[in-house]
Amino acid sequence: MLLVTSVWPSSATYNRSTVPSFARRLIIFGLLVAALLSFASPVMAEGEAIKGTLIVRLDDVRSPVEGVTMIVSQDGTEIGSGTSDAEGHWLIPVPGPGIYQVRLDISTLPEGVTLTDPDKVELPEVEVTEGQEKTVLFPLGEGAVSTVSTFERVGTLFVAGLKLGAVIALSAVGLSLIFAVTGLVNFAHGEMVTLGAVLAYFFSTSPAGPGWPLVVAAVPAILLGAGFGWVQDRGLWRSLRKQGMGLISMMVVSIGLAFAMRHVILVVFSGQRRLFSDYTGQSPVTILGIPMVPKHLVTIAVAVVVLGAIGLFLQRTKAGTAVRAVSDDPDLAESSGINVDRVITVTWVMAGGLAALGGIFFGVNEAVQWDMGFRLLLLIFAAVVLGGLGTAYGAMVGGFVVGVTVEMSTMFVPSELKSAIGLLLLIVMLLVRPQGLLGSRERIG
Amino acid sequence: MVADQPFAEPVPGVAKSDPVLVVDGVTRTFGGLVAVDVGHLEIQRHTVTSLIGPNGAGKTTLFNVLSGFDNANAGEWHLNGGSLVGIPAHSVARRGMVRTFQLTRSLARLTVMENLLVADQHNPGERLRGALLGGWGAAEADAKERAAALLDRFGLSTMVDEYAGSLSGGQRKLLEVARALMVGPEVIMLDEPMAGVNPALTQSLLTHIQTLRDDGMTVIFIEHDMDVVQEISDWVVVLAQGAVIAEGPPSSIARNRVVIDAYLGEHHGDAAP
Amino acid sequence: MDLVAILRDGFLAMIGPVTAAYAIAAISLNLQFGYTGLLNFGQVAFLAAGAYGTSITVEAGGSLWLGIAIGIMLAVLLGAMLGLPTLRLRADYLAITTIAVAEVIRLVVRSSWAEPVTNGVFGIQGFANAFFDLNPFPPGETYGIGSWLVTGRRLWVMIVSWVVVLLLLLLVRRLINSPWGRVVKAVREDEDATRALGKNVFNYKLQSLMIGGAIGAIAGILLAIEQQNVTPDAYLPNITFILYVIVILGGAGTIVGPLVGALVFQFLFFTFDAFMASSQAEIGWLNTLISPAEAGQIKLILVGAGLMALMVFRPQGILGDPDEVTLDGR
Ligand SMILES: Nc1ncnc2c1ncn2[C@@H]1O[C@H](COP(=O)(O)OP(=O)(O)O)[C@@H](O)[C@H]1O
Ligand SMILES: [Mg+2]
């Protein structure tokens, strides 16, 4: 067992369960310095761990199960894994208190042994408190081993990729359109995604909220997200444009905004990972021999419809044509009688609503968390660069390409390196074709 | 004056007696739009050659391509016989062909003096090694002397320590020309240097341009105002829809029907904003 | 409430080695952003490169000094890796790439895949003994007047860190006041104009990014040595944005701006901590209103809002020339 005694004190700002005396201790010991670096790191006290014992009942005889791989992860990042010993015991040290996910690798179960409840292959919210060795249970029983064929695996990952791609594409289109009409890469776009999910959580699941079904709750969440886009443009960006602030400075402002918003959400929503009450434990249905979770399919379908509608809006409507004209050449658009300011506001409103929608789907398919948008932002960037910064269709195509590539890559690389694959796509694209799949060369120099 | 003894026939694409720059089949398209399509063009050494044409004729784009700021779709061009195809912009400048921009680009938060010093090509302190090791003082002093002389010539010597960003529009135009000269070019390409400059300054700028030619430089300059063009050019090249439709001495251009139709006729009103 | 104690805590934090390290990281960012105009949103990656390069080398049996050299080299390499694909493109591509690379580096060193080398989430500890062996001050002793005390261990780190700050300030001053610095500033003002004057803009940007990377690595190494600890979650993106606050607060594009920014920022940051802690100890109900954890989060909201406010209302910071900023009408 790995026991780490930390010399690294922490204010553990992201963890509400920390004892109040901690900040005082910080000062008394004059260890102020470390806090700055560690304000976001989990407390690393002595030996927090997650453990358990795997026992199977066969004909009323209890026998330990050896050699089963257990995996602990946090927010989709693998923390550690362990294997059960001859007594069925397993223990995986974790870096500190917090919420973890524990998964049992079914393929390592011996023949004839299976989970009594196949849905419980992963425990999504295992809370470990300071100094605790948390015990978790995986009830095992008799059963046939379900072998997963390569075809099934590829199919499942592909669908998962399309689902992730749908979330990315929905969120990315707004970022790309804002860039197209204003030249600004908005680094606070991720927080607009989080905002949508958090608002939907409030209206649907939060005890303080009205407790509407999620489909209903999504409506005010999207409207408020769009409204926030409006507020941002009218309250901030428009006046900065009028001031003649340079784009580089504006990007720094957007980073500040992202930082502030992220922590406002953290204070209000807390650092916990929370699930919507609707659509959580869906069991897969098999279509074309591939098990698919219904909510994934709904995500993909809705995204395709919404993105299609955006395409129609841009191509067929007057407002959409104006958006395209402003992205081509704002001065020319202005001189041909288009109200550029209004087009920009419309774009912000759209982007806010789309980001909120993307956030809701992200929350439905994974979980709602204060920094979910920032984590998604990296994939959004990969998508817009891949498709071509400033092109709406590029963001859509890029979103799906990134989603599918990232998910499929888990066949070859550990899943915790997923986002590294997204980044790799981004960098390769910059080297090979910096204007992106659908961009034109003139826009990048 | 060179113009008194024509060095070529006034025919588009005509060969010159001593060309410094030769352009061959250069095209540049944006999507479906052909911005530049120049068959053959030679620029005579030691002349002021004006490049005129209606708005959107492709003059700036041609400058961009020739100076390495944009890539041509096809074609070749040679400076003193050496090909410049694919040569990056900074190398083109180092080879002796320096351009200015239609929209003035001053280095706003550098002083007027610094603006000129940056343009010096011989300072060992511009390399990282030189900067760290020192020993660039002499080169710096030399450059300062040359810069001071240039600033004096352009009437900017009282502004030496001002930030370039605090100059008036006209002064910035002058600064940009002075800065380009500081590079020590053989060919200088000026993109509408008179635009937005008040009439008093215009006159002195014109004088400067002629002095440059007399100093042995070749000046290619884009200008809208036909009066100005008539006054100072030795040779005029007319561009319309990307192609050279006429070239010749100023007097012949003013009489040219093609030019009058393509350019003066429809655009006479909106020259020089 | 003991105001003197609060100010003392703020002051002691301000002169501490972490402030020095932040000043160094800010000097690096100032070279890249303040002087060259490079929008590096992944500065924390350079700190991580330095820290991991050092600690992994020691872990593998190398000396601390070799580790430091490797850490710095790693950061320079990272600078090249970030710059080569992006510096020919518009400024936002560098920003996008750096913010992504910094986060991915953290995720990779944290992963169980990299654990054999980086020790995953648990990180690497106790690699800087060689540094503390040189400490001339008995580590248990305290130095100072009254209750304004620092330990011998801390004093040693402080002295070394501040000397490094001074040396780096001199280095940057030499660079910036040279013709090289003039070209770099010209690049910041207008790339195309600089290119038209025969300067290889790409090279200058790359050099600035790489030198900045090396300086950033030094900051990361000092922090790691001070803590004797390198863990992935110490390299969150937050660090980068705090550095932006520091640089802009002090005055981007001024030589000592980063130093002033770091001092002021750290003083405010830790006085706030001390103030909250002290009031919470005295006023019991305050705890139920704002927990210490939340106080820390609110502080970060203020950091973000402060960055925006600075950019909008005082972009020249404390030391910058206000006239200069109004010229920046790009
Ligand atoms: N980067 C660009 N992208 C698309 N079209 C361009 C671009 N630059 C110039 N053009 C087009 O090329 C044509 C020539 O432009 P330009 O060279 O600026 O003309 P001039 O300088 O003669 O007024 C114009 O129609 C202009 O709209
Ligand atoms: Mg033009």
Tab-separated table of C-alpha atoms in Angstrom, chain A residues 7-335:
chain	number	residue	atom	x	y	z
A	7	VAL	CA	4.256	18.140	3.056
A	8	TRP	CA	1.861	20.042	0.902
A	9	PRO	CA	-0.724	21.841	2.953
A	10	SER	CA	-3.841	22.805	1.213
A	11	SER	CA	-6.689	25.158	1.689
A	12	ALA	CA	-8.774	22.731	-0.303
A	13	THR	CA	-10.968	25.431	-1.590
A	14	TYR	CA	-12.813	23.119	-3.857
A	15	ASN	CA	-13.896	20.898	-1.057
A	16	ARG	CA	-16.608	22.068	1.215
A	17	SER	CA	-16.180	19.285	3.669
A	18	THR	CA	-12.831	20.590	4.898
A	19	VAL	CA	-12.735	21.485	8.561
A	20	PRO	CA	-13.075	25.232	9.129
A	21	SER	CA	-9.935	25.387	11.213
A	22	PHE	CA	-7.894	24.666	8.164
A	23	ALA	CA	-7.428	28.207	7.000
A	24	ARG	CA	-6.336	29.169	10.486
A	25	ARG	CA	-3.800	26.422	10.649
A	26	LEU	CA	-2.520	27.678	7.362
A	27	ILE	CA	-1.696	31.029	8.832
A	28	ILE	CA	-0.446	29.863	12.184
A	29	PHE	CA	2.148	27.736	10.525
A	30	GLY	CA	3.102	30.453	8.149
A	31	LEU	CA	2.752	28.046	5.294
A	32	LEU	CA	0.922	30.633	3.317
A	33	VAL	CA	2.947	30.099	0.291
A	34	ALA	CA	1.872	26.642	-0.539
A	35	ALA	CA	-1.774	27.561	-0.493
A	36	LEU	CA	-1.536	29.616	-3.617
A	37	LEU	CA	-0.399	26.699	-5.632
A	38	SER	CA	-2.613	24.205	-3.999
A	39	PHE	CA	-5.876	26.030	-3.730
A	40	ALA	CA	-7.309	23.687	-6.180
A	41	SER	CA	-5.647	20.469	-5.207
A	42	PRO	CA	-7.464	17.883	-3.206
A	43	VAL	CA	-6.341	17.554	0.384
A	44	MET	CA	-3.661	14.969	0.580
A	45	ALA	CA	-3.925	13.713	4.095
A	46	GLU	CA	-2.876	10.286	5.240
A	47	GLY	CA	-3.872	7.404	3.109
A	48	GLU	CA	-7.358	7.953	1.791
A	49	ALA	CA	-8.319	4.885	-0.168
A	50	ILE	CA	-11.180	2.967	-1.649
A	51	LYS	CA	-11.360	-0.736	-0.895
A	52	GLY	CA	-13.624	-3.708	-0.959
A	53	THR	CA	-13.878	-7.469	-0.921
A	54	LEU	CA	-15.168	-9.447	-3.848
A	55	ILE	CA	-17.145	-12.474	-2.728
A	56	VAL	CA	-19.339	-14.647	-4.881
A	57	ARG	CA	-22.130	-16.884	-3.622
A	58	LEU	CA	-22.277	-20.089	-5.616
A	59	ASP	CA	-24.787	-22.654	-4.312
A	60	ASP	CA	-24.729	-20.863	-0.947
A	61	VAL	CA	-20.993	-21.193	-0.653
A	62	ARG	CA	-19.190	-17.873	-0.308
A	63	SER	CA	-15.862	-17.776	-2.013
A	64	PRO	CA	-13.498	-14.885	-2.662
A	65	VAL	CA	-12.883	-13.813	-6.244
A	66	GLU	CA	-9.268	-13.248	-7.119
A	67	GLY	CA	-7.663	-11.322	-9.958
A	68	VAL	CA	-10.449	-8.898	-10.735
A	69	THR	CA	-9.350	-5.429	-11.859
A	70	MET	CA	-10.933	-2.456	-10.142
A	71	ILE	CA	-10.535	1.042	-11.519
A	72	VAL	CA	-10.949	4.304	-9.650
A	73	SER	CA	-11.391	7.500	-11.570
A	74	GLN	CA	-12.380	11.078	-10.956
A	75	ASP	CA	-14.140	13.247	-13.494
A	76	GLY	CA	-13.284	10.814	-16.225
A	77	THR	CA	-9.624	10.702	-15.318
A	78	GLU	CA	-8.272	7.422	-14.095
A	79	ILE	CA	-6.672	7.714	-10.657
A	80	GLY	CA	-5.570	4.194	-10.070
A	81	SER	CA	-6.430	0.557	-10.378
A	82	GLY	CA	-5.940	-2.565	-8.339
A	83	THR	CA	-6.557	-6.272	-8.452
A	84	SER	CA	-8.310	-8.404	-5.865
A	85	ASP	CA	-6.085	-10.805	-3.971
A	86	ALA	CA	-6.644	-14.410	-2.904
A	87	GLU	CA	-9.079	-13.281	-0.185
A	88	GLY	CA	-10.921	-11.098	-2.682
A	89	HIS	CA	-9.585	-7.962	-1.039
A	90	TRP	CA	-8.639	-4.960	-3.085
A	91	LEU	CA	-7.526	-1.478	-2.095
A	92	ILE	CA	-6.764	1.528	-4.263
A	93	PRO	CA	-5.201	4.598	-2.632
A	94	VAL	CA	-6.659	7.918	-3.743
A	95	PRO	CA	-4.991	11.319	-3.504
A	96	GLY	CA	-7.483	12.850	-1.105
A	97	PRO	CA	-11.085	13.311	-0.064
A	98	GLY	CA	-13.554	13.811	-2.849
A	99	ILE	CA	-16.012	12.088	-5.108
A	100	TYR	CA	-14.699	9.173	-7.126
A	101	GLN	CA	-16.064	6.667	-9.574
A	102	VAL	CA	-15.286	3.024	-9.052
A	103	ARG	CA	-15.609	0.548	-11.880
A	104	LEU	CA	-15.239	-3.176	-12.026
A	105	ASP	CA	-13.629	-4.472	-15.187
A	106	ILE	CA	-16.078	-7.189	-16.160
A	107	SER	CA	-13.689	-8.819	-18.572
A	108	THR	CA	-11.453	-9.802	-15.666
A	109	LEU	CA	-14.210	-11.714	-13.819
A	110	PRO	CA	-13.640	-15.448	-13.823
A	111	GLU	CA	-15.921	-17.565	-15.961
A	112	GLY	CA	-19.343	-18.161	-14.511
A	113	VAL	CA	-19.211	-15.112	-12.242
A	114	THR	CA	-21.036	-11.914	-13.018
A	115	LEU	CA	-22.463	-8.851	-11.342
A	116	THR	CA	-25.875	-9.523	-9.886
A	117	ASP	CA	-26.930	-6.085	-11.080
A	118	PRO	CA	-25.285	-5.405	-14.442
A	119	ASP	CA	-26.098	-1.673	-14.174
A	120	LYS	CA	-23.885	-1.434	-11.119
A	121	VAL	CA	-20.671	-2.036	-13.023
A	122	GLU	CA	-19.716	1.513	-12.088
A	123	LEU	CA	-20.490	3.339	-8.858
A	124	PRO	CA	-20.708	6.965	-10.020
A	125	GLU	CA	-20.450	8.759	-6.679
A	126	VAL	CA	-18.212	7.289	-4.043
A	127	GLU	CA	-17.434	9.943	-1.503
A	128	VAL	CA	-14.213	9.621	0.446
A	129	THR	CA	-13.702	11.842	3.474
A	130	GLU	CA	-10.433	12.869	5.031
A	131	GLY	CA	-8.392	9.943	6.246
A	132	GLN	CA	-11.067	7.466	5.252
A	133	GLU	CA	-10.601	4.064	3.687
A	134	LYS	CA	-13.973	3.801	2.025
A	135	THR	CA	-15.456	0.396	1.508
A	136	VAL	CA	-17.636	-0.226	-1.528
A	137	LEU	CA	-19.641	-3.264	-2.551
A	138	PHE	CA	-19.974	-5.074	-5.841
A	139	PRO	CA	-22.438	-7.942	-5.346
A	140	LEU	CA	-21.451	-10.891	-7.531
A	141	GLY	CA	-23.453	-13.896	-8.554
A	142	GLU	CA	-23.582	-16.822	-10.874
A	143	GLY	CA	-23.981	-16.158	-14.528
A	144	ALA	CA	-22.669	-16.424	-17.988
A	145	VAL	CA	-19.792	-14.217	-18.894
A	146	SER	CA	-20.901	-11.659	-21.377
A	147	THR	CA	-18.276	-11.459	-24.017
A	148	VAL	CA	-18.135	-8.282	-26.027
A	149	SER	CA	-17.308	-8.734	-29.690
A	150	THR	CA	-14.999	-6.337	-31.471
A	151	PHE	CA	-17.882	-5.299	-33.669
A	152	GLU	CA	-19.948	-4.418	-30.639
A	153	ARG	CA	-17.098	-2.525	-29.104
A	154	VAL	CA	-16.372	-0.494	-32.227
A	155	GLY	CA	-20.063	0.181	-32.655
A	156	THR	CA	-20.518	1.283	-29.060
A	157	LEU	CA	-17.529	3.572	-29.197
A	158	PHE	CA	-18.660	5.036	-32.473
A	159	VAL	CA	-22.054	5.902	-31.045
A	160	ALA	CA	-20.400	7.310	-27.924
A	161	GLY	CA	-18.185	9.360	-30.227
A	162	LEU	CA	-21.148	10.708	-32.147
A	163	LYS	CA	-22.767	11.638	-28.857
A	164	LEU	CA	-19.670	13.479	-27.642
A	165	GLY	CA	-19.359	15.023	-31.092
A	166	ALA	CA	-22.929	16.258	-30.859
A	167	VAL	CA	-22.184	17.971	-27.558
A	168	ILE	CA	-18.982	19.511	-28.917
A	169	ALA	CA	-20.572	20.623	-32.163
A	170	LEU	CA	-23.537	22.289	-30.434
A	171	SER	CA	-21.198	24.203	-28.175
A	172	ALA	CA	-18.583	24.973	-30.808
A	173	VAL	CA	-20.844	26.560	-33.421
A	174	GLY	CA	-21.460	29.550	-31.173
A	175	LEU	CA	-17.778	30.056	-30.449
A	176	SER	CA	-16.997	29.935	-34.141
A	177	LEU	CA	-19.804	32.320	-35.114
A	178	ILE	CA	-18.773	34.860	-32.490
A	179	PHE	CA	-15.269	34.651	-33.853
A	180	ALA	CA	-16.555	35.101	-37.369
A	181	VAL	CA	-18.475	38.280	-36.661
A	182	THR	CA	-16.182	39.904	-34.071
A	183	GLY	CA	-12.747	38.290	-34.450
A	184	LEU	CA	-12.816	37.408	-30.774
A	185	VAL	CA	-11.975	33.946	-29.499
A	186	ASN	CA	-14.128	33.887	-26.383
A	187	PHE	CA	-12.300	31.941	-23.705
A	188	ALA	CA	-15.356	32.195	-21.455
A	189	HIS	CA	-17.377	30.076	-23.832
A	190	GLY	CA	-16.882	26.978	-21.694
A	191	GLU	CA	-18.564	28.714	-18.793
A	192	MET	CA	-21.592	29.405	-20.978
A	193	VAL	CA	-21.775	25.647	-21.463
A	194	THR	CA	-21.563	25.035	-17.717
A	195	LEU	CA	-24.161	27.705	-17.065
A	196	GLY	CA	-26.719	25.884	-19.230
A	197	ALA	CA	-26.192	22.613	-17.387
A	198	VAL	CA	-26.291	24.236	-13.961
A	199	LEU	CA	-29.464	26.165	-14.762
A	200	ALA	CA	-31.137	23.030	-16.052
A	201	TYR	CA	-30.037	21.267	-12.891
A	202	PHE	CA	-31.655	23.990	-10.822
A	203	PHE	CA	-34.974	23.818	-12.634
A	204	SER	CA	-35.124	20.036	-12.724
A	205	THR	CA	-33.247	18.404	-9.915
A	206	SER	CA	-32.176	20.854	-7.255
A	207	PRO	CA	-34.200	20.675	-4.031
A	208	ALA	CA	-34.327	24.468	-4.129
A	209	GLY	CA	-35.804	24.501	-7.619
A	210	PRO	CA	-39.286	23.785	-8.960
A	211	GLY	CA	-38.428	20.184	-9.798
A	212	TRP	CA	-39.644	20.225	-13.379
A	213	PRO	CA	-38.913	17.350	-15.726
A	214	LEU	CA	-35.609	17.945	-17.491
A	215	VAL	CA	-37.193	18.484	-20.914
A	216	VAL	CA	-39.217	21.310	-19.417
A	217	ALA	CA	-36.329	22.644	-17.352
A	218	ALA	CA	-34.200	22.822	-20.487
A	219	VAL	CA	-36.409	25.579	-21.913
A	220	PRO	CA	-35.741	28.261	-19.282
A	221	ALA	CA	-32.114	27.119	-19.080
A	222	ILE	CA	-31.600	27.704	-22.794
A	223	LEU	CA	-33.502	30.977	-22.716
A	224	LEU	CA	-31.441	32.223	-19.796
A	225	GLY	CA	-28.265	31.043	-21.540
A	226	ALA	CA	-29.278	33.036	-24.608
A	227	GLY	CA	-30.148	35.959	-22.378
A	228	PHE	CA	-26.737	35.768	-20.832
A	229	GLY	CA	-25.247	35.965	-24.305
A	230	TRP	CA	-27.232	39.143	-24.834
A	231	VAL	CA	-26.151	40.573	-21.468
A	232	GLN	CA	-22.516	39.782	-22.198
A	233	ASP	CA	-22.563	41.488	-25.551
A	234	ARG	CA	-24.559	44.531	-24.532
A	235	GLY	CA	-23.005	44.865	-21.099
A	236	LEU	CA	-19.394	44.179	-21.916
A	237	TRP	CA	-18.156	43.389	-25.382
A	238	ARG	CA	-20.030	46.072	-27.215
A	239	SER	CA	-18.596	48.858	-25.089
A	240	LEU	CA	-15.116	47.378	-25.375
A	241	ARG	CA	-15.496	47.351	-29.140
A	242	LYS	CA	-16.616	50.964	-29.045
A	243	GLN	CA	-13.616	51.807	-26.873
A	244	GLY	CA	-11.477	50.343	-29.628
A	245	MET	CA	-9.938	47.718	-27.389
A	246	GLY	CA	-7.618	45.408	-29.298
A	247	LEU	CA	-8.495	41.759	-29.821
A	248	ILE	CA	-5.591	40.532	-27.745
A	249	SER	CA	-6.742	42.606	-24.802
A	250	MET	CA	-10.276	41.359	-25.319
A	251	MET	CA	-9.099	37.785	-25.145
A	252	VAL	CA	-7.436	38.556	-21.831
A	253	VAL	CA	-10.722	40.051	-20.632
A	254	SER	CA	-12.513	36.879	-21.703
A	255	ILE	CA	-10.054	34.800	-19.701
A	256	GLY	CA	-10.783	36.957	-16.660
A	257	LEU	CA	-14.501	36.547	-17.247
A	258	ALA	CA	-14.107	32.790	-17.548
A	259	PHE	CA	-12.146	32.681	-14.330
A	260	ALA	CA	-14.674	34.766	-12.409
A	261	MET	CA	-17.694	32.890	-13.775
A	262	ARG	CA	-16.169	29.518	-13.120
A	263	HIS	CA	-15.685	30.353	-9.481
A	264	VAL	CA	-19.078	31.982	-9.096
A	265	ILE	CA	-20.549	28.713	-10.312
A	266	LEU	CA	-18.279	26.849	-7.910
A	267	VAL	CA	-19.498	28.880	-4.948
A	268	VAL	CA	-23.134	28.481	-5.913
A	269	PHE	CA	-23.082	24.912	-7.169
A	270	SER	CA	-20.213	23.548	-5.040
A	271	GLY	CA	-17.488	21.295	-6.356
A	272	GLN	CA	-19.653	18.225	-6.421
A	273	ARG	CA	-20.411	16.205	-9.472
A	274	ARG	CA	-24.175	15.890	-9.691
A	275	LEU	CA	-26.555	13.947	-11.883
A	276	PHE	CA	-29.882	15.057	-13.271
A	277	SER	CA	-32.739	13.129	-11.690
A	278	ASP	CA	-34.045	12.237	-15.141
A	279	TYR	CA	-32.425	9.805	-17.575
A	280	THR	CA	-29.750	8.544	-15.209
A	281	GLY	CA	-29.939	4.780	-15.130
A	282	GLN	CA	-30.907	3.995	-18.709
A	283	SER	CA	-30.248	0.492	-19.877
A	284	PRO	CA	-29.074	0.061	-23.420
A	285	VAL	CA	-31.231	-1.187	-26.244
A	286	THR	CA	-29.657	-3.240	-28.986
A	287	ILE	CA	-29.937	-1.816	-32.470
A	288	LEU	CA	-28.151	-3.474	-35.412
A	289	GLY	CA	-26.400	-5.659	-32.880
A	290	ILE	CA	-24.942	-2.706	-31.006
A	291	PRO	CA	-26.073	-1.799	-27.517
A	292	MET	CA	-27.069	1.860	-27.484
A	293	VAL	CA	-28.215	4.013	-24.623
A	294	PRO	CA	-31.395	5.865	-25.645
A	295	LYS	CA	-30.197	9.229	-24.325
A	296	HIS	CA	-27.140	9.035	-26.540
A	297	LEU	CA	-29.358	8.575	-29.549
A	298	VAL	CA	-31.592	11.440	-28.495
A	299	THR	CA	-28.542	13.675	-28.040
A	300	ILE	CA	-27.313	12.883	-31.519
A	301	ALA	CA	-30.738	13.299	-33.084
A	302	VAL	CA	-31.462	16.621	-31.413
A	303	ALA	CA	-28.017	17.933	-32.290
A	304	VAL	CA	-28.446	17.000	-35.940
A	305	VAL	CA	-31.831	18.720	-36.063
A	306	VAL	CA	-30.613	21.863	-34.277
A	307	LEU	CA	-27.438	22.120	-36.335
A	308	GLY	CA	-29.496	21.601	-39.484
A	309	ALA	CA	-31.756	24.431	-38.390
A	310	ILE	CA	-28.728	26.672	-37.870
A	311	GLY	CA	-27.577	25.830	-41.366
A	312	LEU	CA	-30.971	26.744	-42.773
A	313	PHE	CA	-30.995	29.933	-40.736
A	314	LEU	CA	-27.626	30.969	-42.127
A	315	GLN	CA	-28.482	30.075	-45.724
A	316	ARG	CA	-32.136	30.915	-46.052
A	317	THR	CA	-33.050	33.751	-43.752
A	318	LYS	CA	-32.284	37.420	-44.020
A	319	ALA	CA	-30.742	37.528	-40.567
A	320	GLY	CA	-28.579	34.527	-41.400
A	321	THR	CA	-27.381	36.133	-44.606
A	322	ALA	CA	-26.498	39.223	-42.591
A	323	VAL	CA	-24.459	37.081	-40.204
A	324	ARG	CA	-22.558	35.618	-43.136
A	325	ALA	CA	-22.037	39.020	-44.692
A	326	VAL	CA	-20.592	40.410	-41.457
A	327	SER	CA	-18.271	37.438	-41.099
A	328	ASP	CA	-17.013	37.934	-44.638
A	329	ASP	CA	-16.302	41.623	-44.335
A	330	PRO	CA	-17.747	43.770	-41.537
A	331	ASP	CA	-16.902	47.056	-43.255
A	332	LEU	CA	-18.505	46.049	-46.499
A	333	ALA	CA	-21.550	44.765	-44.604
A	334	GLU	CA	-21.817	48.008	-42.698
A	335	SER	CA	-21.597	50.087	-45.838
